[in-house]
Structure formats: C-alpha cells, structure tokens
CSV table of C-alpha atoms in Angstrom, one decimal:
chain,number,residue,atom,x,y,z
A,1,UNK,CA,7.6,11.7,-13.7
A,2,UNK,CA,7.3,12.1,-10.0
A,3,UNK,CA,9.9,11.8,-7.3
A,4,UNK,CA,7.7,10.2,-4.8
A,5,UNK,CA,4.2,8.7,-4.2
A,6,UNK,CA,1.5,8.1,-1.7
A,7,UNK,CA,1.4,5.5,1.0
A,8,UNK,CA,-1.7,3.4,1.8
A,9,UNK,CA,-5.2,4.8,1.2
A,10,UNK,CA,-6.0,5.6,4.8
A,11,UNK,CA,-3.8,8.3,6.3
A,12,UNK,CA,-2.4,8.2,9.8
A,13,UNK,CA,-1.6,11.1,12.2
A,14,UNK,CA,2.2,11.1,11.7
A,15,UNK,CA,3.3,13.0,14.8
A,16,UNK,CA,1.5,10.4,17.0
A,17,UNK,CA,2.8,7.5,14.8
A,18,UNK,CA,6.4,8.7,15.0
A,19,UNK,CA,6.2,9.0,18.8
A,20,UNK,CA,4.6,5.6,19.1
A,21,UNK,CA,7.0,3.8,16.9
A,22,UNK,CA,10.0,5.6,18.4
A,23,UNK,CA,9.0,4.6,21.9
A,24,UNK,CA,8.3,1.0,21.1
A,25,UNK,CA,11.4,0.6,18.9
A,26,UNK,CA,13.6,1.6,21.8
A,27,UNK,CA,11.6,-0.5,24.3
A,28,UNK,CA,11.9,-3.5,22.0
A,29,UNK,CA,15.7,-3.4,21.6
A,30,UNK,CA,17.4,-6.6,22.6
A,31,UNK,CA,14.2,-8.8,22.4
A,32,UNK,CA,13.4,-11.2,19.7
A,33,UNK,CA,9.7,-10.8,20.0
A,34,UNK,CA,7.0,-13.3,20.7
A,35,UNK,CA,7.6,-16.5,18.8
A,36,UNK,CA,4.8,-18.1,16.7
A,37,UNK,CA,3.2,-21.1,18.3
A,38,UNK,CA,3.8,-24.5,16.8
A,39,UNK,CA,1.3,-27.3,17.3
A,40,UNK,CA,2.1,-31.0,17.7
A,41,UNK,CA,1.3,-31.6,14.1
A,42,UNK,CA,3.9,-29.1,13.0
A,43,UNK,CA,1.5,-26.4,12.0
A,44,UNK,CA,2.6,-22.9,13.0
A,45,UNK,CA,0.1,-20.3,14.2
A,46,UNK,CA,1.2,-16.8,13.1
A,47,UNK,CA,-0.3,-13.4,13.9
A,48,UNK,CA,-0.3,-10.9,11.0
A,49,UNK,CA,-1.5,-7.4,11.7
A,50,UNK,CA,-2.8,-5.6,8.6
A,51,UNK,CA,-3.1,-1.8,8.7
A,52,UNK,CA,-6.6,-1.8,7.4
A,53,UNK,CA,-8.8,-4.2,5.5
A,54,UNK,CA,-8.1,-2.9,2.1
A,55,UNK,CA,-8.9,-3.8,-1.5
A,56,UNK,CA,-5.3,-3.1,-2.2
A,57,UNK,CA,-4.3,-6.1,-0.2
A,58,UNK,CA,-5.9,-8.5,-2.6
A,59,UNK,CA,-2.7,-10.6,-2.9
A,60,UNK,CA,-3.0,-11.5,0.8
A,61,UNK,CA,-6.7,-12.3,0.7
A,62,UNK,CA,-6.3,-14.5,-2.4
A,63,UNK,CA,-3.5,-16.4,-0.5
A,64,UNK,CA,-5.9,-17.0,2.3
A,65,UNK,CA,-8.8,-18.2,0.2
A,66,UNK,CA,-6.6,-20.4,-2.0
A,67,UNK,CA,-5.2,-22.1,1.1
A,68,UNK,CA,-1.6,-21.1,0.4
A,69,UNK,CA,-0.8,-20.4,4.0
A,70,UNK,CA,-2.2,-23.8,5.0
A,71,UNK,CA,-0.1,-25.4,2.3
A,72,UNK,CA,2.9,-23.8,3.8
A,73,UNK,CA,2.0,-25.2,7.3
A,74,UNK,CA,0.8,-21.8,8.6
A,75,UNK,CA,-2.4,-21.1,10.5
A,76,UNK,CA,-2.8,-17.4,9.9
A,77,UNK,CA,-4.5,-15.1,12.5
A,78,UNK,CA,-5.2,-11.9,10.5
A,79,UNK,CA,-6.4,-8.8,12.3
A,80,UNK,CA,-6.9,-5.2,11.1
A,81,UNK,CA,-5.1,-2.8,13.4
A,82,UNK,CA,-6.8,0.5,12.2
A,83,UNK,CA,-3.7,2.1,10.7
A,84,UNK,CA,-0.1,1.6,9.6
A,85,UNK,CA,1.5,2.7,12.9
A,86,UNK,CA,-0.8,0.5,14.9
A,87,UNK,CA,0.0,-2.6,12.8
A,88,UNK,CA,3.8,-2.1,13.1
A,89,UNK,CA,3.4,-1.3,16.9
A,90,UNK,CA,1.8,-4.8,17.2
A,91,UNK,CA,5.0,-6.3,15.9
A,92,UNK,CA,7.2,-4.2,18.2
A,93,UNK,CA,5.0,-4.9,21.1
A,94,UNK,CA,5.0,-8.7,20.5
A,95,UNK,CA,1.3,-9.3,19.8
A,96,UNK,CA,2.0,-10.0,16.1
A,97,UNK,CA,5.0,-11.5,14.3
A,98,UNK,CA,4.4,-9.7,11.1
A,99,UNK,CA,2.8,-6.4,10.0
A,100,UNK,CA,1.4,-5.3,6.7
A,101,UNK,CA,1.4,-1.6,6.0
A,102,UNK,CA,3.5,1.5,5.2
A,103,UNK,CA,7.1,0.2,5.3
A,104,UNK,CA,8.3,3.7,6.3
A,105,UNK,CA,7.6,2.5,9.9
A,106,UNK,CA,10.4,-0.1,9.7
A,107,UNK,CA,12.7,2.7,8.5
A,108,UNK,CA,11.8,4.8,11.4
A,109,UNK,CA,12.4,1.9,13.8
A,110,UNK,CA,15.9,1.6,12.4
A,111,UNK,CA,16.6,5.3,12.8
A,112,UNK,CA,15.5,5.1,16.4
A,113,UNK,CA,17.7,2.2,17.3
A,114,UNK,CA,15.2,-0.6,16.6
A,115,UNK,CA,15.4,-3.6,14.3
A,116,UNK,CA,12.5,-3.2,11.8
A,117,UNK,CA,12.9,-5.2,8.6
A,118,UNK,CA,11.0,-5.3,5.4
A,119,UNK,CA,10.7,-8.8,3.8
A,120,UNK,CA,8.3,-8.3,0.9
A,121,UNK,CA,6.0,-5.8,-0.8
A,122,UNK,CA,2.3,-6.3,-1.4
A,123,UNK,CA,1.3,-3.0,-3.1
A,124,UNK,CA,3.7,-1.8,-5.7
A,125,UNK,CA,2.2,1.4,-7.1
A,126,UNK,CA,0.4,4.5,-5.9
A,127,UNK,CA,-3.4,4.0,-5.5
A,128,UNK,CA,-4.6,7.5,-6.4
A,129,UNK,CA,-6.7,8.5,-9.4
A,130,UNK,CA,-8.1,11.8,-10.7
A,131,UNK,CA,-11.9,11.6,-10.9
A,132,UNK,CA,-14.3,14.1,-12.4
A,133,UNK,CA,-18.0,14.3,-13.1
A,134,UNK,CA,-18.1,17.1,-15.6
A,135,UNK,CA,-14.7,16.5,-17.3
A,136,UNK,CA,-14.5,13.3,-19.5
A,137,UNK,CA,-11.2,13.8,-21.5
A,138,UNK,CA,-8.3,12.2,-19.7
A,139,UNK,CA,-5.3,14.3,-18.7
A,140,UNK,CA,-2.1,13.6,-20.6
A,141,UNK,CA,0.0,16.1,-18.6
A,142,UNK,CA,-0.4,17.8,-15.2
A,143,UNK,CA,-0.1,21.1,-17.1
A,144,UNK,CA,-3.7,20.5,-17.9
A,145,UNK,CA,-4.5,20.9,-14.2
A,146,UNK,CA,-4.2,24.7,-14.6
A,147,UNK,CA,-7.3,26.6,-13.7
A,148,UNK,CA,-9.2,23.7,-12.2
A,149,UNK,CA,-10.4,23.1,-8.6
A,150,UNK,CA,-9.1,19.9,-7.1
A,151,UNK,CA,-10.3,18.2,-3.9
A,152,UNK,CA,-7.9,16.2,-1.7
A,153,UNK,CA,-7.3,15.4,2.0
A,154,UNK,CA,-5.5,18.2,3.9
A,155,UNK,CA,-1.7,18.1,4.2
A,156,UNK,CA,0.3,16.1,5.3
A,157,UNK,CA,-2.0,13.5,3.7
A,158,UNK,CA,-0.2,12.2,0.7
A,159,UNK,CA,-2.9,12.6,-1.9
A,160,UNK,CA,-2.3,16.3,-1.2
A,161,UNK,CA,1.4,15.8,-1.5
A,162,UNK,CA,1.2,13.9,-4.7
A,163,UNK,CA,-1.1,16.4,-6.3
A,164,UNK,CA,1.0,19.4,-5.3
A,165,UNK,CA,4.2,17.7,-6.4
A,166,UNK,CA,2.9,16.9,-9.8
A,167,UNK,CA,1.7,20.5,-10.2
A,168,UNK,CA,5.1,21.9,-9.2
A,169,UNK,CA,6.9,19.5,-11.6
A,170,UNK,CA,4.6,20.7,-14.4
A,171,UNK,CA,5.9,24.2,-13.8
A,172,UNK,CA,2.7,25.5,-12.2
A,173,UNK,CA,2.2,27.2,-8.9
A,174,UNK,CA,-0.1,25.2,-6.6
A,175,UNK,CA,-1.2,28.3,-4.8
A,176,UNK,CA,-2.0,30.3,-7.9
A,177,UNK,CA,-2.5,28.2,-11.0
A,178,UNK,CA,-4.6,25.5,-9.4
A,179,UNK,CA,-7.3,25.8,-6.7
A,180,UNK,CA,-6.9,23.0,-4.1
A,181,UNK,CA,-9.7,22.5,-1.5
A,182,UNK,CA,-9.4,19.9,1.3
A,183,UNK,CA,-11.9,17.6,3.0
A,184,UNK,CA,-11.8,14.7,5.4
A,185,UNK,CA,-10.0,11.6,4.0
A,186,UNK,CA,-12.3,9.3,2.1
A,187,UNK,CA,-14.8,12.1,1.2
A,188,UNK,CA,-12.9,13.7,-1.6
A,189,UNK,CA,-15.3,12.7,-4.4
A,190,UNK,CA,-18.4,14.3,-2.7
A,191,UNK,CA,-17.8,17.9,-3.7
A,192,UNK,CA,-17.0,16.8,-7.3
A,193,UNK,CA,-20.3,14.9,-7.5
A,194,UNK,CA,-22.1,17.9,-6.0
A,195,UNK,CA,-20.7,20.2,-8.7
A,196,UNK,CA,-18.6,22.2,-6.2
A,197,UNK,CA,-15.2,21.1,-7.6
A,198,UNK,CA,-13.7,19.8,-10.9
A,199,UNK,CA,-11.5,16.9,-9.9
A,200,UNK,CA,-11.0,14.7,-6.9
A,201,UNK,CA,-7.8,12.8,-6.0
A,202,UNK,CA,-9.3,9.5,-4.7
A,203,UNK,CA,-8.6,5.8,-4.2
A,204,UNK,CA,-10.6,2.6,-4.4
A,205,UNK,CA,-13.3,1.6,-3.9
A,206,UNK,CA,-14.5,5.3,-3.9
A,207,UNK,CA,-13.2,5.7,-7.5
A,208,UNK,CA,-15.3,3.0,-9.0
A,209,UNK,CA,-18.2,3.7,-6.7
A,210,UNK,CA,-18.3,7.1,-8.4
A,211,UNK,CA,-17.8,5.6,-11.9
A,212,UNK,CA,-20.3,2.8,-11.6
A,213,UNK,CA,-23.0,4.5,-9.6
A,214,UNK,CA,-22.6,8.2,-10.6
A,215,UNK,CA,-21.2,8.2,-14.1
A,216,UNK,CA,-17.9,9.8,-13.1
A,217,UNK,CA,-14.8,9.6,-15.2
A,218,UNK,CA,-11.2,8.6,-14.3
A,219,UNK,CA,-8.8,11.2,-15.9
A,220,UNK,CA,-5.4,10.4,-14.5
A,221,UNK,CA,-3.5,7.6,-12.8
A,222,UNK,CA,-0.7,8.4,-10.3
A,223,UNK,CA,0.1,4.7,-10.5
A,224,UNK,CA,1.2,5.2,-14.1
A,225,UNK,CA,2.7,8.6,-13.5
A,226,UNK,CA,4.9,7.6,-10.6
A,227,UNK,CA,5.8,4.1,-11.5
A,228,UNK,CA,7.4,1.6,-9.1
A,229,UNK,CA,6.6,2.5,-5.4
A,230,UNK,CA,6.7,0.3,-2.3
A,231,UNK,CA,3.3,1.4,-1.2
A,232,UNK,CA,2.8,-1.5,1.3
A,233,UNK,CA,5.4,-3.8,2.8
A,234,UNK,CA,5.5,-7.0,5.0
A,235,UNK,CA,7.4,-6.0,8.1
A,236,UNK,CA,8.9,-7.8,11.1
A,237,UNK,CA,11.7,-7.5,13.6
A,238,UNK,CA,15.0,-8.6,12.4
A,239,UNK,CA,15.7,-10.4,15.6
A,240,UNK,CA,12.5,-12.5,15.1
A,241,UNK,CA,13.3,-13.3,11.5
A,242,UNK,CA,16.9,-14.4,12.3
A,243,UNK,CA,15.5,-16.7,15.1
A,244,UNK,CA,12.6,-18.0,12.9
A,245,UNK,CA,13.7,-17.9,9.2
A,246,UNK,CA,11.6,-20.9,8.4
A,247,UNK,CA,8.4,-19.1,9.5
A,248,UNK,CA,9.4,-16.0,7.5
A,249,UNK,CA,10.0,-18.0,4.4
A,250,UNK,CA,6.6,-19.7,4.7
A,251,UNK,CA,4.7,-16.5,5.1
A,252,UNK,CA,6.5,-14.8,2.2
A,253,UNK,CA,6.0,-17.9,-0.1
A,254,UNK,CA,2.3,-17.9,0.6
A,255,UNK,CA,2.1,-14.2,-0.3
A,256,UNK,CA,4.1,-14.8,-3.4
A,257,UNK,CA,1.7,-17.5,-4.5
A,258,UNK,CA,-1.2,-15.1,-3.9
A,259,UNK,CA,0.5,-12.3,-5.9
A,260,UNK,CA,1.0,-14.5,-8.9
A,261,UNK,CA,-2.5,-16.0,-8.7
A,262,UNK,CA,-4.1,-12.5,-8.8
A,263,UNK,CA,-2.6,-11.8,-12.2
A,264,UNK,CA,-3.0,-15.3,-13.5
A,265,UNK,CA,-6.7,-15.5,-12.6
A,266,UNK,CA,-8.2,-12.0,-12.2
A,267,UNK,CA,-11.8,-13.4,-12.1
A,268,UNK,CA,-10.9,-15.5,-9.0
A,269,UNK,CA,-9.3,-12.4,-7.4
A,270,UNK,CA,-12.6,-10.5,-7.9
A,271,UNK,CA,-14.6,-13.4,-6.4
A,272,UNK,CA,-12.3,-13.3,-3.3
A,273,UNK,CA,-12.7,-9.6,-3.1
A,274,UNK,CA,-16.5,-9.8,-3.2
A,275,UNK,CA,-16.3,-12.3,-0.3
A,276,UNK,CA,-14.0,-10.1,1.7
A,277,UNK,CA,-16.0,-6.9,1.1
A,278,UNK,CA,-19.7,-8.1,1.1
A,279,UNK,CA,-21.1,-4.6,1.9
A,280,UNK,CA,-19.8,-3.1,-1.4
A,281,UNK,CA,-21.8,-3.6,-4.6
A,282,UNK,CA,-20.3,-6.5,-6.5
A,283,UNK,CA,-19.9,-4.5,-9.7
A,284,UNK,CA,-17.9,-1.9,-7.8
A,285,UNK,CA,-15.6,-4.5,-6.3
A,286,UNK,CA,-15.0,-6.1,-9.7
A,287,UNK,CA,-14.3,-2.8,-11.4
A,288,UNK,CA,-12.0,-1.7,-8.5
A,289,UNK,CA,-9.9,-4.9,-8.7
A,290,UNK,CA,-9.7,-4.8,-12.5
A,291,UNK,CA,-8.5,-1.2,-12.3
A,292,UNK,CA,-5.9,-2.1,-9.7
A,293,UNK,CA,-4.6,-5.0,-11.8
A,294,UNK,CA,-4.6,-2.8,-15.0
A,295,UNK,CA,-2.5,-0.3,-13.1
A,296,UNK,CA,-0.2,-2.9,-11.5
A,297,UNK,CA,-1.1,-1.8,-8.0
A,298,UNK,CA,-1.1,-5.2,-6.3
A,299,UNK,CA,2.4,-6.6,-6.3
A,300,UNK,CA,3.1,-9.0,-9.2
A,301,UNK,CA,6.1,-10.2,-7.2
A,302,UNK,CA,6.9,-9.8,-3.5
A,303,UNK,CA,10.5,-8.9,-4.2
A,304,UNK,CA,11.0,-5.3,-3.0
A,305,UNK,CA,12.1,-3.1,-5.9
A,306,UNK,CA,15.0,-0.8,-5.2
A,307,UNK,CA,13.4,1.9,-7.4
A,308,UNK,CA,10.1,1.5,-5.5
A,309,UNK,CA,11.9,1.8,-2.2
A,310,UNK,CA,13.8,4.9,-3.3
A,311,UNK,CA,10.5,6.5,-4.3
A,312,UNK,CA,9.0,5.7,-0.8
A,313,UNK,CA,12.0,7.2,0.9
A,314,UNK,CA,11.9,10.3,-1.2
A,315,UNK,CA,8.4,10.8,0.0
A,316,UNK,CA,9.3,10.2,3.6
A,317,UNK,CA,12.0,12.9,3.4
A,318,UNK,CA,9.6,15.3,1.8
A,319,UNK,CA,7.0,14.9,4.5
A,320,UNK,CA,9.6,14.9,7.3
A,321,UNK,CA,8.7,11.5,8.5
A,322,UNK,CA,12.2,10.1,8.5
A,323,UNK,CA,15.8,10.8,7.5
A,324,UNK,CA,15.2,7.8,5.1
A,325,UNK,CA,18.9,7.1,4.7
A,326,UNK,CA,19.3,3.5,6.0
A,327,UNK,CA,21.0,1.6,3.2
A,328,UNK,CA,18.7,-0.6,1.2
A,329,UNK,CA,20.4,-3.9,2.1
A,330,UNK,CA,20.1,-3.1,5.8
A,331,UNK,CA,16.4,-2.4,5.9
A,332,UNK,CA,15.3,-4.8,3.1
A,333,UNK,CA,15.8,-8.6,3.2
A,334,UNK,CA,14.8,-9.8,-0.2
A,335,UNK,CA,16.2,-13.3,0.2
A,336,UNK,CA,12.9,-14.8,1.3
A,337,UNK,CA,11.0,-13.1,-1.6
A,338,UNK,CA,13.6,-14.0,-4.1
A,339,UNK,CA,13.5,-17.6,-3.1
A,340,UNK,CA,9.7,-17.6,-3.1
A,341,UNK,CA,9.5,-16.0,-6.5
A,342,UNK,CA,11.9,-18.6,-8.0
A,343,UNK,CA,10.1,-21.5,-6.3
A,344,UNK,CA,6.6,-20.5,-7.2
A,345,UNK,CA,7.4,-19.6,-10.8
A,346,UNK,CA,9.0,-23.0,-11.1
A,347,UNK,CA,5.8,-24.8,-10.1
C-alpha cells in the first residue's frame, strides 16, 4: 500500500548524520580499512558496531548465544554506537569492520565518493504499530484515521512520515482530516494512555509494554501495510570486503544461521531476548518478540530484497536524505547472503 517505510526505531538527527558520513566517506577513500585480527589458532576477531541495542536485532543476538560466530571461527566484539550514523562512521573511521543499522548510510557514502556496501539485511519490515487505549477495533484502512488524534515523533522522524504518507494515500488531508500531535521519540504512547490522544504510532518494546501493563490495543501494523522493506542492513566498506571476503562470508553465514533459528525456535529467541534485555518485564519481551515474528520484522533470510531496498530508497528520497539512485548491484552484494542461505538451508 505504501511507497516507503520507517528506518530503525530510534531516530537520528539527519543533517548531522549526513555531514558526518559525507566527511568520513571522502576521508576514507582509497583505504581498505582496519583489518580484523587473526590469532595463532586461526580465529578472527571482528568488531561489529550496532546502531542501538534493539529487540529488532534478535537475529544477531540469537547468532551470538547459539555460538554461530564461534562456529564460523569468529570472535565477535559487539558494541552499541548510539545511532545509525555513528555505527557506520565506525566502519568508515576504521574502528569496526562491520556496522548494523540504517543502510541508507551506505548509499550516502556511495553518493559522496565513498565505498559503502550492504551485505545482508537483518530487519525486513517496518517496526511501527498503531496503539490505542480507548479504541479496540483494528483499522482495516487508513481512511478510518479520519477525525482521530494521532501521536508521533516530530518530522523528519519516520513514524511521522509513515503516518502522513498513509493518510495521503487514503485520500485524506493530514492537516485537516486527522489531528497529528508530536512528542519526543519513545514517548508516543504516553498521551494515549493519559487520554489526551486517540492513537500512538509506536514501536517495540513500548507497544507491548502498553498492551501487557496498561491494557492498550494494537490496531494497525505498518509492517503488514508496507511489506518488504530493508529496515536494517549489515554494512562494510567494499575495499575491506574485497580484501577479506572470507571474513565477510563468515559474518553473514553466522547471521543467516541466527535468522533461520529465530523462526525455527521462537521460544529460544524469546529466551535470548530476555537475557539481552533483563530490565524489561519478561512477559513484555516475549510478547514483543512474538509480535515481531508474526509480522516478519526480523529477517527470515539475510538476502537483501530488491523490493525492500526500493522501498527504503523511496523513503530516502522523500525525506531528502539521499538521491538514492545508485544501482542495486553496485550498493548491494548479495553473494555472501545467497551462499549462506543455500548452505544453512542445506544443513
């Protein structure tokens, strides 16, 4: 239904992000990046920078807990960068070999003369849901948004963009037919629970925190409405990947094993999530992971979908983040994910 979809749950200040990535992309030209360290026993230590520690990255955490990186001969040093741009900047700056976050940053790198490359996807759908306290009947069409008060983050945050886009596509005027109020990212559900608004556009674990603890209702899934969408990608510098294809393959294979395990054993995925997020109520974590699986949000395969990538690029153009016109086969290298998918399925 929609032309585009949201990026990761936590938003970044895009003008700063663009300036940072542009500068680093140009500065990094011509360098292959810092190689991963290999020990005497053949194990390779790899630094992976994730944008944030996020329930949406459950495929990664399952791969860690199941020992899939170790099986591949990788010692993984995982660190949370505090945002998508910071994670990719770690790759461009050489402190990490791989980044996990909004793959638009690799696209921006290319457009600025850098060599960003996307090797896999880890989140394949939008992570936003419409949540209400006083409305319990699910929406079947955004036309039903008419006359209601919605809460989102302010523009250019993408839950705002997704909401307004769906309103426009339904033939409604977002300035007249629907009242949109904005709050700080992550606090969208508060006004709804306080009776000050009808519907929040929110993400996990806030969604199921409201459902489990406050009796709220989930009325609409943008994951279903939008369909395939490369929400989060594994990124690296092409010069590094060409110099170390064996390391790239091992990382992607471990992630593919994690992705397939999440859908084969959801209960194990929930147990891993409870370990990774001990400060959240266990029942909230379980419900959040199940909702994500039901909506096919974690990648079922690390192979980057052409449709999903097109959706991401459409969003990037709408928000003015990039020209978003680098050909698919120049920014995406699916060879590692395709090999991993075939190999893991054959086991």
